Tab-separated table of C-alpha atoms in Angstrom:
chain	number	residue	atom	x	y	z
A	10	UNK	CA	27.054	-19.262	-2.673
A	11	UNK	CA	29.429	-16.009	-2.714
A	12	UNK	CA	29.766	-13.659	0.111
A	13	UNK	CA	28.568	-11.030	-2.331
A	14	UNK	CA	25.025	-9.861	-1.233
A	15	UNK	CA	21.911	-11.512	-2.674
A	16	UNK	CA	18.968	-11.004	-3.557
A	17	UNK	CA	16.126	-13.384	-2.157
A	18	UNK	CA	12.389	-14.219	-2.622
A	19	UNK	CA	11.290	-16.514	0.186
A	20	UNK	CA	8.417	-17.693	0.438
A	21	UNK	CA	5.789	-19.399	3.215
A	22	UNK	CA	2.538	-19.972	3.170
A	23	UNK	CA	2.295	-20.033	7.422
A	24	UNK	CA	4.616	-20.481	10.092
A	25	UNK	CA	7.520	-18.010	10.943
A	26	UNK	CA	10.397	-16.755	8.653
A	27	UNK	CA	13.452	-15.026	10.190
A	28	UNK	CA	16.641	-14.044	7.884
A	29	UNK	CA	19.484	-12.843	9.913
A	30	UNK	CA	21.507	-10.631	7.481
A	31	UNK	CA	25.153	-10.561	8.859
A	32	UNK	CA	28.829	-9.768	7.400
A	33	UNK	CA	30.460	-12.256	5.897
A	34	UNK	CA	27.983	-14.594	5.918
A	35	UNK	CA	27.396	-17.282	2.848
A	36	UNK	CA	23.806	-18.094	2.119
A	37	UNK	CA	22.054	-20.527	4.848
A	38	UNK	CA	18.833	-21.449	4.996
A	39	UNK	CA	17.237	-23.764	8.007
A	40	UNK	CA	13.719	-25.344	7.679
A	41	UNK	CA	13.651	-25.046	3.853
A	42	UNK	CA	15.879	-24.997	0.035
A	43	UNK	CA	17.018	-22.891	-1.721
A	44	UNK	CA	17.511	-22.469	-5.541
A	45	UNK	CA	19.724	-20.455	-7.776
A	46	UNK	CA	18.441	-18.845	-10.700
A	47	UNK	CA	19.982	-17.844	-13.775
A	48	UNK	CA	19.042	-13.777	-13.165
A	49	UNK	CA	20.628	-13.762	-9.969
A	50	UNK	CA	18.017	-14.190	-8.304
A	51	UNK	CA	17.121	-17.191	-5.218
A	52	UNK	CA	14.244	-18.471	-4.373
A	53	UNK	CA	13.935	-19.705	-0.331
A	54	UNK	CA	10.960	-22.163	-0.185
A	55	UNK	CA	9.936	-23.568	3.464
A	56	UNK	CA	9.955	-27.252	4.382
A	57	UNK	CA	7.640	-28.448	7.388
A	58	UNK	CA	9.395	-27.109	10.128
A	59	UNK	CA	8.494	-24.098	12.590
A	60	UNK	CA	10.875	-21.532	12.053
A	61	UNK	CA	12.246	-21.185	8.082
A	62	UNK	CA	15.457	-19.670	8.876
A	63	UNK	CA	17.931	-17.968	6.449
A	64	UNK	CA	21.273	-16.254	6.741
A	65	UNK	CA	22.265	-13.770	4.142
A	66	UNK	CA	24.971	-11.388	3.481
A	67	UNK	CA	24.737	-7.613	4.695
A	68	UNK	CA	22.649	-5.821	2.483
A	69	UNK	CA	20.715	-8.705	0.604
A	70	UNK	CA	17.624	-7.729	-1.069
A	71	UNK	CA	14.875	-9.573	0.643
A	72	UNK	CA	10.865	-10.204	-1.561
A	73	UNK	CA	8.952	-12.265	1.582
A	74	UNK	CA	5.895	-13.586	0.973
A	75	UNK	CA	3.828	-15.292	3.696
A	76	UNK	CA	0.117	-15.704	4.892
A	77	UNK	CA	0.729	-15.888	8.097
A	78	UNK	CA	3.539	-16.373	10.775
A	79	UNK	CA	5.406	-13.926	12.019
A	80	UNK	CA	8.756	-12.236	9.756
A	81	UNK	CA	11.964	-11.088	11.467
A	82	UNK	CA	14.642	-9.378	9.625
A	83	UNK	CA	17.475	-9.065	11.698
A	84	UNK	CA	20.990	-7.179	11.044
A	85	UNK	CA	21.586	-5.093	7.828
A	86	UNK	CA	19.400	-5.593	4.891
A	87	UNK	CA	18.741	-3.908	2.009
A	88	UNK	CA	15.826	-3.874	0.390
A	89	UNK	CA	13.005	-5.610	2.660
A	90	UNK	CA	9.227	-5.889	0.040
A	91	UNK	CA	7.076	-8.020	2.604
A	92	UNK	CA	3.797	-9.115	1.963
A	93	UNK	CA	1.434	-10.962	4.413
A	94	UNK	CA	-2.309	-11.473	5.742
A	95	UNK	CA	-1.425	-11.548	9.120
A	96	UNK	CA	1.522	-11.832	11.767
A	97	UNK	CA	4.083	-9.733	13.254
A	98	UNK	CA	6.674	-8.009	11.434
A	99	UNK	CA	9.838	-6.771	12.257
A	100	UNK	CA	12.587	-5.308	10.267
A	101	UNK	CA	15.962	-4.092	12.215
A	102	UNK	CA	17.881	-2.002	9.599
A	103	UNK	CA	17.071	-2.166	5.782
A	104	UNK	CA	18.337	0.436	2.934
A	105	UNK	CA	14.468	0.619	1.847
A	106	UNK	CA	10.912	-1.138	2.984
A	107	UNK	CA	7.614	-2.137	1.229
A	108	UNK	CA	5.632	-3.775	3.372
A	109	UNK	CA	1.913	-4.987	3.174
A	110	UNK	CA	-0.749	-6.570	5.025
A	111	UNK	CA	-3.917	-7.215	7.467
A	112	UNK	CA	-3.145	-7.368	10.719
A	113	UNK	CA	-0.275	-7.400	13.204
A	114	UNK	CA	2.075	-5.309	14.610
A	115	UNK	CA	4.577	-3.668	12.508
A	116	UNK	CA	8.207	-2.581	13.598
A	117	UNK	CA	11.255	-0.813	11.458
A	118	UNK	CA	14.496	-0.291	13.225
A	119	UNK	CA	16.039	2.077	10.770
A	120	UNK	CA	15.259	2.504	6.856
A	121	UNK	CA	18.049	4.396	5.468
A	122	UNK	CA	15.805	5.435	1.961
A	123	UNK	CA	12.046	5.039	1.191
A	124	UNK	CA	9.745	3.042	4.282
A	125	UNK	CA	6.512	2.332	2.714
A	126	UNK	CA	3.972	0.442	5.141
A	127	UNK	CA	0.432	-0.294	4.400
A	128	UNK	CA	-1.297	-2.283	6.708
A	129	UNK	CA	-5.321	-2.198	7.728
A	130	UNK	CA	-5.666	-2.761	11.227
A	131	UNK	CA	-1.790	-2.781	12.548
A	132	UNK	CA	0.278	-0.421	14.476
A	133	UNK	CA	2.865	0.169	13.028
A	134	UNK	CA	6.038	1.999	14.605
A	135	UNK	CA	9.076	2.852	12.633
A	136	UNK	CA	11.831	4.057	15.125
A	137	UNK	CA	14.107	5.698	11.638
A	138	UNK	CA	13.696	6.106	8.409
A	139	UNK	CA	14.993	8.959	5.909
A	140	UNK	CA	11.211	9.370	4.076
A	141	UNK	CA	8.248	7.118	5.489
A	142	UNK	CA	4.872	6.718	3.626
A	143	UNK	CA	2.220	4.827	5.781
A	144	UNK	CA	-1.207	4.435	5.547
A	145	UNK	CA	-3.714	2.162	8.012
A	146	UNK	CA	-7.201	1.875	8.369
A	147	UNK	CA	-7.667	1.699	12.225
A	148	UNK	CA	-3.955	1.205	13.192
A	149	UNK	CA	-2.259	3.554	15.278
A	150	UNK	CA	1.248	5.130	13.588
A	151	UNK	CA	4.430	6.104	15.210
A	152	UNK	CA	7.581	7.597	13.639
A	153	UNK	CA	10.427	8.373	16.026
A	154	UNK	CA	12.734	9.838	13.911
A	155	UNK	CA	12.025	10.630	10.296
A	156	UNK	CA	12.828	13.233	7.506
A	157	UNK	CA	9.961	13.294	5.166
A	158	UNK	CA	6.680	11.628	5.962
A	159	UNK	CA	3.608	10.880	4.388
A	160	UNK	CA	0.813	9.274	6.666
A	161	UNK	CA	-2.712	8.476	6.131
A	162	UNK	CA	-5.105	6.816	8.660
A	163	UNK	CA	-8.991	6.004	8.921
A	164	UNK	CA	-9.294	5.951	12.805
A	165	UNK	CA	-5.241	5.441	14.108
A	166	UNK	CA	-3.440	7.761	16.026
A	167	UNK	CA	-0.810	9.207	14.077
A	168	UNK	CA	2.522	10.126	16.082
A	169	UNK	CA	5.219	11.591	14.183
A	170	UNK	CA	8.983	12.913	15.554
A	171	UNK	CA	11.043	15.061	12.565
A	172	UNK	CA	14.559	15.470	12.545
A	173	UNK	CA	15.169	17.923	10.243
A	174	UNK	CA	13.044	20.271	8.834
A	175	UNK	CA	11.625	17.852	6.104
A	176	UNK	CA	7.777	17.652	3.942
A	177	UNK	CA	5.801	16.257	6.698
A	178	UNK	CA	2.123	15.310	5.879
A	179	UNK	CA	-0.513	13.827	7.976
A	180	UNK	CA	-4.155	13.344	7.464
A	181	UNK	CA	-6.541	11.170	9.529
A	182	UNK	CA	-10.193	11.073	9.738
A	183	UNK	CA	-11.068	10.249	12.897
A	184	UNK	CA	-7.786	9.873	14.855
A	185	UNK	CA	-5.690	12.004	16.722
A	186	UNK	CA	-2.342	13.573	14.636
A	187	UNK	CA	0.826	14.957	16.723
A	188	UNK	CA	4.215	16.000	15.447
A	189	UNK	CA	7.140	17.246	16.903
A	190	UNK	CA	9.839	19.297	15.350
A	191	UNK	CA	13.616	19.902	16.364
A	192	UNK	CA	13.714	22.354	18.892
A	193	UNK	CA	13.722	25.879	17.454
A	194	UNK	CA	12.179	25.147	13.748
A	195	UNK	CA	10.290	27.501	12.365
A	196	UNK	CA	8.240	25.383	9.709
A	197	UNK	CA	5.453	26.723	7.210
A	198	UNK	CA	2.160	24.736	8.238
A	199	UNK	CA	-1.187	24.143	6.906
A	200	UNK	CA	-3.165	22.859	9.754
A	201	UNK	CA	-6.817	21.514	9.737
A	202	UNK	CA	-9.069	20.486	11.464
A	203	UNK	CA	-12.800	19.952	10.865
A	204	UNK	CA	-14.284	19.426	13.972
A	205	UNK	CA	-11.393	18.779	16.261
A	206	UNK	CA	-8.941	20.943	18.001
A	207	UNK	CA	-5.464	22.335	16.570
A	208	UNK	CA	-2.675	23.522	18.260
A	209	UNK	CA	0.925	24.956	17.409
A	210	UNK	CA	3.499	25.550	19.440
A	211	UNK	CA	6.102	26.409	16.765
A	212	UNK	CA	7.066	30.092	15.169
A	213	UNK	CA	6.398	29.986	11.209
A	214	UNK	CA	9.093	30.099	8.839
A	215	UNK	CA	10.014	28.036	6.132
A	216	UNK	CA	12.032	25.175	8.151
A	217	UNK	CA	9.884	22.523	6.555
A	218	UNK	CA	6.481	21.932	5.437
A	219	UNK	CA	3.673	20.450	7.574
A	220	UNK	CA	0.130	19.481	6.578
A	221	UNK	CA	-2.001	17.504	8.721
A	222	UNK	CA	-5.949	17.278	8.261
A	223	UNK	CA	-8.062	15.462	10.386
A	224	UNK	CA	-11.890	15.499	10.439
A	225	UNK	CA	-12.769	14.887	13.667
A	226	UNK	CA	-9.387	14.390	15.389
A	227	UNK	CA	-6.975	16.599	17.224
A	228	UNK	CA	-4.051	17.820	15.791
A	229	UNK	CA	-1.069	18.932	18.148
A	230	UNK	CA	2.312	20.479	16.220
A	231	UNK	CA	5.459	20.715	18.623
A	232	UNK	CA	8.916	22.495	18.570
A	233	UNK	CA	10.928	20.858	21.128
B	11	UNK	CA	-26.423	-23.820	-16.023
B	12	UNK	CA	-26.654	-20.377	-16.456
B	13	UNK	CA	-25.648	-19.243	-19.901
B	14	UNK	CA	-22.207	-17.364	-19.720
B	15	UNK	CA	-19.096	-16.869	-22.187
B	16	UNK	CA	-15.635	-16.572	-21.468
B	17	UNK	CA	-13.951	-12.767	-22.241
B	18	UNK	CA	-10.367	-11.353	-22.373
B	19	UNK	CA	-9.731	-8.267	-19.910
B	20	UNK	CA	-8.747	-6.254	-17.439
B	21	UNK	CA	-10.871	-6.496	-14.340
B	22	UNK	CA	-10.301	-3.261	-12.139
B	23	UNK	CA	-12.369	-2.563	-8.572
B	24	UNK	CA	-12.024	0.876	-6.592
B	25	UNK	CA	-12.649	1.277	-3.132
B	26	UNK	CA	-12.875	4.213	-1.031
B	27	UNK	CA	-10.793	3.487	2.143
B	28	UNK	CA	-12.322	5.401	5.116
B	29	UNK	CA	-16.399	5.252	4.318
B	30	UNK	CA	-17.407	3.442	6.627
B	31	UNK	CA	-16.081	5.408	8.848
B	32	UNK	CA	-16.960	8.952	7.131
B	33	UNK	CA	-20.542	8.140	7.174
B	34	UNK	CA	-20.349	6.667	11.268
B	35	UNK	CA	-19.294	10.594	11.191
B	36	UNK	CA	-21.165	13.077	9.133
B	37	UNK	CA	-24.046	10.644	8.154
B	38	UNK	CA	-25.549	8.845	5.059
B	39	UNK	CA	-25.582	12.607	2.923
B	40	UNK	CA	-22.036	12.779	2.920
B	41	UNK	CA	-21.688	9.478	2.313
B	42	UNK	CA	-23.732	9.480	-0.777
B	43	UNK	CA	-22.184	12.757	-1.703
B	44	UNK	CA	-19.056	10.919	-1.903
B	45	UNK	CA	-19.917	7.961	-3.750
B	46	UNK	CA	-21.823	9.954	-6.787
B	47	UNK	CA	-18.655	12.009	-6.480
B	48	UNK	CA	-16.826	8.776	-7.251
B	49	UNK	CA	-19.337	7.185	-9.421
B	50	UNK	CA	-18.877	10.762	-11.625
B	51	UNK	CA	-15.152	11.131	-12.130
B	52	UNK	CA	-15.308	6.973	-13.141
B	53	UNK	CA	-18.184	7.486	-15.827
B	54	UNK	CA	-17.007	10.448	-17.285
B	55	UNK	CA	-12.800	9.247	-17.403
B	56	UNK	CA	-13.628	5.785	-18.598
B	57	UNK	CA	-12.585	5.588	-22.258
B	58	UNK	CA	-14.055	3.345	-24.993
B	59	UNK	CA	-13.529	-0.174	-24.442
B	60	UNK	CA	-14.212	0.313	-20.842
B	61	UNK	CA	-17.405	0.017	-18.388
B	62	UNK	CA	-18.701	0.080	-15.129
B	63	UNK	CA	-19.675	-3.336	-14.312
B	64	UNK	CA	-21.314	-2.800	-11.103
B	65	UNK	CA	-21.215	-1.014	-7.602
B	66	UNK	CA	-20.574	-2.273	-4.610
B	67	UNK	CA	-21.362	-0.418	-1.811
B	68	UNK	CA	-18.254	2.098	-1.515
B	69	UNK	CA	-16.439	0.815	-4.344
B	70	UNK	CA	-16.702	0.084	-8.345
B	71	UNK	CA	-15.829	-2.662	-10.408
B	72	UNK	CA	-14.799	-2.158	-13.531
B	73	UNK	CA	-14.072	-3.928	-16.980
B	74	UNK	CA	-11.425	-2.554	-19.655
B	75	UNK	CA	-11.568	-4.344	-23.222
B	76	UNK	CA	-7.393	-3.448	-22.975
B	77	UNK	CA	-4.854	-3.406	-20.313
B	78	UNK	CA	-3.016	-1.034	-22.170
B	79	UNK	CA	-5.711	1.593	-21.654
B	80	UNK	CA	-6.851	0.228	-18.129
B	81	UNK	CA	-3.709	1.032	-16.314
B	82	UNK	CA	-3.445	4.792	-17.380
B	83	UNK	CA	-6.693	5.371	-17.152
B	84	UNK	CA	-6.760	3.986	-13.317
B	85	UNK	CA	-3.598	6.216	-12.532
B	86	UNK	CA	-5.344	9.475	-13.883
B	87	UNK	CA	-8.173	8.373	-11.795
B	88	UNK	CA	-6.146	8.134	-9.293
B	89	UNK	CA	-4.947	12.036	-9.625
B	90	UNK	CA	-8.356	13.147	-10.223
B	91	UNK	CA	-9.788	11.417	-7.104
B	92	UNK	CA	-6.467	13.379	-4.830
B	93	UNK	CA	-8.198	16.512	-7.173
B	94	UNK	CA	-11.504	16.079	-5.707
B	95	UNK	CA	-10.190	15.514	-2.007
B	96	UNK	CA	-10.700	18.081	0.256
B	97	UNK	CA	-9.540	18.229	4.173
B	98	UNK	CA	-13.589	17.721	5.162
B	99	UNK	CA	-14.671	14.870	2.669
B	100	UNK	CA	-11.171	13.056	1.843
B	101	UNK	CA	-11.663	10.976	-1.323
B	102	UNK	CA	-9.201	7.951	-0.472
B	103	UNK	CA	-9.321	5.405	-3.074
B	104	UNK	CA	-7.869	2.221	-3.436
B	105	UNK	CA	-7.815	0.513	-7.211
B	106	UNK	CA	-6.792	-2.951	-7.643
B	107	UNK	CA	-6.373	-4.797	-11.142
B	108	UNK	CA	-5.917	-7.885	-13.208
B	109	UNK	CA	-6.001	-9.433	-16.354
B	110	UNK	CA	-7.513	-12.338	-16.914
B	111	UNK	CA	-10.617	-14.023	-18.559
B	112	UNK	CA	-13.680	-14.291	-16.463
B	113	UNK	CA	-17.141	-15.380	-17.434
B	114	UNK	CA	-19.719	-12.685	-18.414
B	115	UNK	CA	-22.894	-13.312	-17.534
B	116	UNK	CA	-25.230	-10.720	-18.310
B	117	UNK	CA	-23.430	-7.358	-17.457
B	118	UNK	CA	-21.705	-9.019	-14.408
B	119	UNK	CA	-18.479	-10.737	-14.505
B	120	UNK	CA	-17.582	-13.407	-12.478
B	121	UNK	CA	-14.947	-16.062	-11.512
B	122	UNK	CA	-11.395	-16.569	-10.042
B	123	UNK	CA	-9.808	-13.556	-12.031
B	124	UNK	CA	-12.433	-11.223	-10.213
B	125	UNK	CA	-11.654	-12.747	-6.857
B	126	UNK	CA	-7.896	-12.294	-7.235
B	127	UNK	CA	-8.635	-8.119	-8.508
B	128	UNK	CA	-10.366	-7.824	-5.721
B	129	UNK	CA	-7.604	-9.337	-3.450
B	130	UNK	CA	-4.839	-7.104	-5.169
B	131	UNK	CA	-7.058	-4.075	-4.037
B	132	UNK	CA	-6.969	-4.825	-0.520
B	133	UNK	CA	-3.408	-4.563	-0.969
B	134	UNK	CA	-3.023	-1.191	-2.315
B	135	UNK	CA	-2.758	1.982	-0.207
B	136	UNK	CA	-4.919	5.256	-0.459
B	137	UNK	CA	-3.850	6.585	-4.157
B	138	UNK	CA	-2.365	3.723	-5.441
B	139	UNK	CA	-2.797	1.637	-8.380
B	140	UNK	CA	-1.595	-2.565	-7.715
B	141	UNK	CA	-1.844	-5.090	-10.666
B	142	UNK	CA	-0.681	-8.461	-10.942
B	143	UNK	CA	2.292	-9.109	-13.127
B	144	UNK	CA	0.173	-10.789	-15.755
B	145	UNK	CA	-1.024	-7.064	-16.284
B	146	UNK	CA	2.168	-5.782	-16.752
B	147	UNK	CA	3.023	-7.996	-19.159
B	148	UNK	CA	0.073	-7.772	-21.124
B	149	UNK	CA	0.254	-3.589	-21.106
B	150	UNK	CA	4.077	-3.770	-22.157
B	151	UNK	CA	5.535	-0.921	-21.804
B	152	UNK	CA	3.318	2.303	-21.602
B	153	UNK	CA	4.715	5.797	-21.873
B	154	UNK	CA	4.474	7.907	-18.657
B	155	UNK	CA	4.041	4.784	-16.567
B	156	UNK	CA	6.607	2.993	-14.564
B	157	UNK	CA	6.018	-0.485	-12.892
B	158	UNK	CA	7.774	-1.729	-9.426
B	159	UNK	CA	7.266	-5.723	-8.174
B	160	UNK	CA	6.093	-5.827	-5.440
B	161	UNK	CA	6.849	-9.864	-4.743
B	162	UNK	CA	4.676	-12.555	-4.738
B	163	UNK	CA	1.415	-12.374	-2.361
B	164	UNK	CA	-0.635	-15.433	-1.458
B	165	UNK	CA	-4.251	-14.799	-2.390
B	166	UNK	CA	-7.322	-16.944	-0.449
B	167	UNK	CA	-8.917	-19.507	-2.797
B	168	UNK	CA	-5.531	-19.476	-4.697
B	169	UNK	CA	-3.083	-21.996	-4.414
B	170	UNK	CA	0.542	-20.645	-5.740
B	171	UNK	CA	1.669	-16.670	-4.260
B	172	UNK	CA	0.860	-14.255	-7.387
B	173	UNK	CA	3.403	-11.713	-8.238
B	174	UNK	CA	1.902	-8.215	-7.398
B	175	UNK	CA	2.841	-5.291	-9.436
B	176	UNK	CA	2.863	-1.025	-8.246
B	177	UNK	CA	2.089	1.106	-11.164
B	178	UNK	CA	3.085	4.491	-11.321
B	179	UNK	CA	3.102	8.024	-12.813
B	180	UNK	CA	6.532	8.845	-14.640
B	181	UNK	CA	6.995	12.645	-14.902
C-alpha cells in the first residue's frame, strides 16, 4: 500500500475500532484484513479480536460502520462518516465529519470544514470546527470554538462559543441555549423564547447572525 | 395464511422529532394541532402514484408507486414542513426511505423492506431526507437533487451493513 492517503470503509459489527492516522504511515490494520478495490477504495473488515486497529496515512478518508464498540480516530484525518447504535466516539482532527447514532458520548477535536453530528440521546462536544450542524433528542451540545453553527435539540442543553462573527442558529424545545461571542461583537439577533427567559449582553450590529428559539428553555447571548 | 401480494416501491415513514416532548409541554391540543398540521401538508403534496399507508402515532408511513417521484416529493416536504415551523410549535421532521418490495396486505404494507425504512429514519436528522443506496439507484439521477453516501449502517434484524444515502436540494 502507498504512502498516498486512502480512503477506507471499515467495518464492525461490535467491539472497538481505533485508526491512528499518522505521516508517513503505509496502511496497517491489527485485529482484521483488508482488501483493495479496483475504485480506490479499501475495505477494513474485523477478525475476532478486541480492538480492530488500523493505521492510515494523514488525511485518509475514513466510512466506519459499527453497532456497537467504541470508535477512536486519532491524528489527522480527513473525512471521518461514522455510523453506529451505540458506543463512544471520538474523532481528534478530521478535514470534515458525519457522524450518526443512538447513544454515547460524542467528541471532535478539530473539524477543519463541515461537522455534522446527529445523535439521539448523546452529548456531544466538539472543541473546533469551521461550520457545525448538530441535532440530539435529549443530549446536551457543546461547541468550543466554531464559525457557523446550526443546532437543534429536544431537551439538551445547547452551549455554543463563536469565534468570529459567523450564522449562528440554535433552537431547543425544552433545554437551555447559551452562546458566547468574541469580545466586542456587535451581532444582529433574533432571540426567542416562549416561555423561558432571554438575555443579551451584546450591542447589535451586523457582526454575525444569531437565532436561537427555545420553547420553554432559557436563552443567554454573551459578548466576552 | 393471510392473503397478501408482493409490490415494487418506495416505502417512506416521517416522524416528528420532539412530540413527545411538545405535548409533556403544552398538552394533547398542540399535539394534535401538530400532527393534522403534518397529516395536511402530506395529503395535499403527495402526487399520483403515492399514498398514505397509515399513521403511527407522530409519524406517517408512506408508499410511492416510483422512487423517482418519492425522493423529490419527500425533500419539498421537507421545505414545506421548515415553512410551517414556527419558534412556539417547531415542526421537526425526520423522513426515512427505501425501495424495496414488501407484501401488501390490505392497505398496510409489511415486511423486511418496511423494517429497514423505518431504521434509515432513525438515522436522519430534523429536515433531512436518508435513503438506502438501492433508492438511489433506482431514482437515477433526478434534476435539482444531489445524493451524498453516507457509508454502510448495520440495521437490527439485518445481517450485512446497508449503504445509507443523504438526499439533497441542488439550487
Amino acid at each position: 500500500m502507498s504512502e498516498t492517503t486512502a480512503r477506507l470503509r471499515i467495518t464492525r459489527r461490535s467491539g472497538k475500532v481505533r485508526v491512528v492516522a499518522e505521516p508517513g504511515s503505509a496502511l496497517a490494520v491489527d485485529g482484521g484484513t483488508f482488501v483493495e478495490n479496483d475504485d480506490g477504495t479499501v475495505d477494513v473488515r474485523a477478525g475476532g479480536s478486541a480492538v480492530l486497529e488500523v493505521h492510515c496515512p494523514t488525511g485518509s478518508d475514513l466510512t466506519i460502520s459499527t453497532a456497537s464498540g467504541a470508535i477512536d480516530v486519532e491524528g489527522d484525518a480527513g473525512s471521518v462518516k461514522v455510523t453506529t447504535k451505540s458506543g463512544n466516539l471520538s474523532i481528534e482532527r478530521a478535514t470534515a465529519v458525519d457522524a450518526r447514532g443512538a447513544s454515547g458520548r460524542v467528541k471532535v477535536g478539530v473539524c477543519t470544514g463541515k461537522c455534522h453530528v446527529v445523535f439521539v440521546s448523546s452529548n456531544v462536544h466538539i472543541d473546533e470546527a469551521a461550520q457545525a450542524v448538530v441535532a440530539t433528542v435529549s443530549g446536551n451540545i457543546e461547541l468550543g470554538s466554531v464559525g457557523d453553527a446550526e443546532v437543534k435539540t429536544v431537551s439538551g442543553k445547547i452551549s455554543i462559543g463563536a469565534n468570529r462573527g459567523g450564522r449562528l442558529a440554535a433552537r431547543s424545545i425544552s433545554g437551555s441555549v447559551k452562546i458566547s461571542l468574541p469580545s466586542g461583537s456587535r451581532p444582529a439577533t433574533r432571540l426567542k423564547a416562549v416561555s423561558g427567559h432571554v438575555r443579551n449582553e451584546c450591542e447589535s450590529g451586523h457582526d454575525g447572525e444569531v437565532r436561537a428559539a427555545t420553547v420553554s428553555g432559557a436563552i443567554s447571548v454573551t459578548c466576552r | 395464511m393471510p392473503v397478501t401480494t408482493l409490490v415494487s416501491g418506495t416505502i417512506v415513514f416521517t416522524d416528528i422529532v420532539g412530540f413527545t416532548q411538545l405535548t409533556d409541554e403544552h398538552g394533547d391540543d398542540v399535539a394534535l394541532t401538530l400532527l393534522e398540521r403534518q397529516e395536511a401538508l402530506v395529503r395535499r403534496s403527495l402526487p399520483e402514484g403515492a399514498r398514505v399507508v397509515k399513521e403511527l402515532g407522530d409519524g406517517l408511513l408512506l408508499w410511492f408507486d416510483d422512487a423517482r417521484v418519492a425522493i423529490p416529493c419527500a425533500l419539498s416536504l421537507q421545505r414545506a414542513f421548515e415553512h410551517e415551523s414556527d419558534d412556539d410549535l417547531p415542526m421537526w421532521v425526520r423522513i426515512g426511505m427505501h425501495f424495496g418490495c414488501p407484501r401488501a396486505r390490505g392497505d398496510d404494507i409489511i415486511g423486511r423492506d418496511v423494517n429497514l425504512a423505518a431504521r434509515i429514519m432513525d438515522l436522519a436528522a430534523p429536515g433531512e431526507v436518508l435513503c438506502s443506496e438501492s433508492t438511489a439507484s433506482e431514482a437515477g439521477d433526478l434534476p435539482g437533487v444531489g445524493f451524498e453516501p453516507l457509508g454502510p449502517v448495520f440495521v437490527k434484524g439485518i445481517a450485512d451493513p446497508v449503504p445509507l444515502v443523504r438526499a439533497f436540494s441542488v439550487d
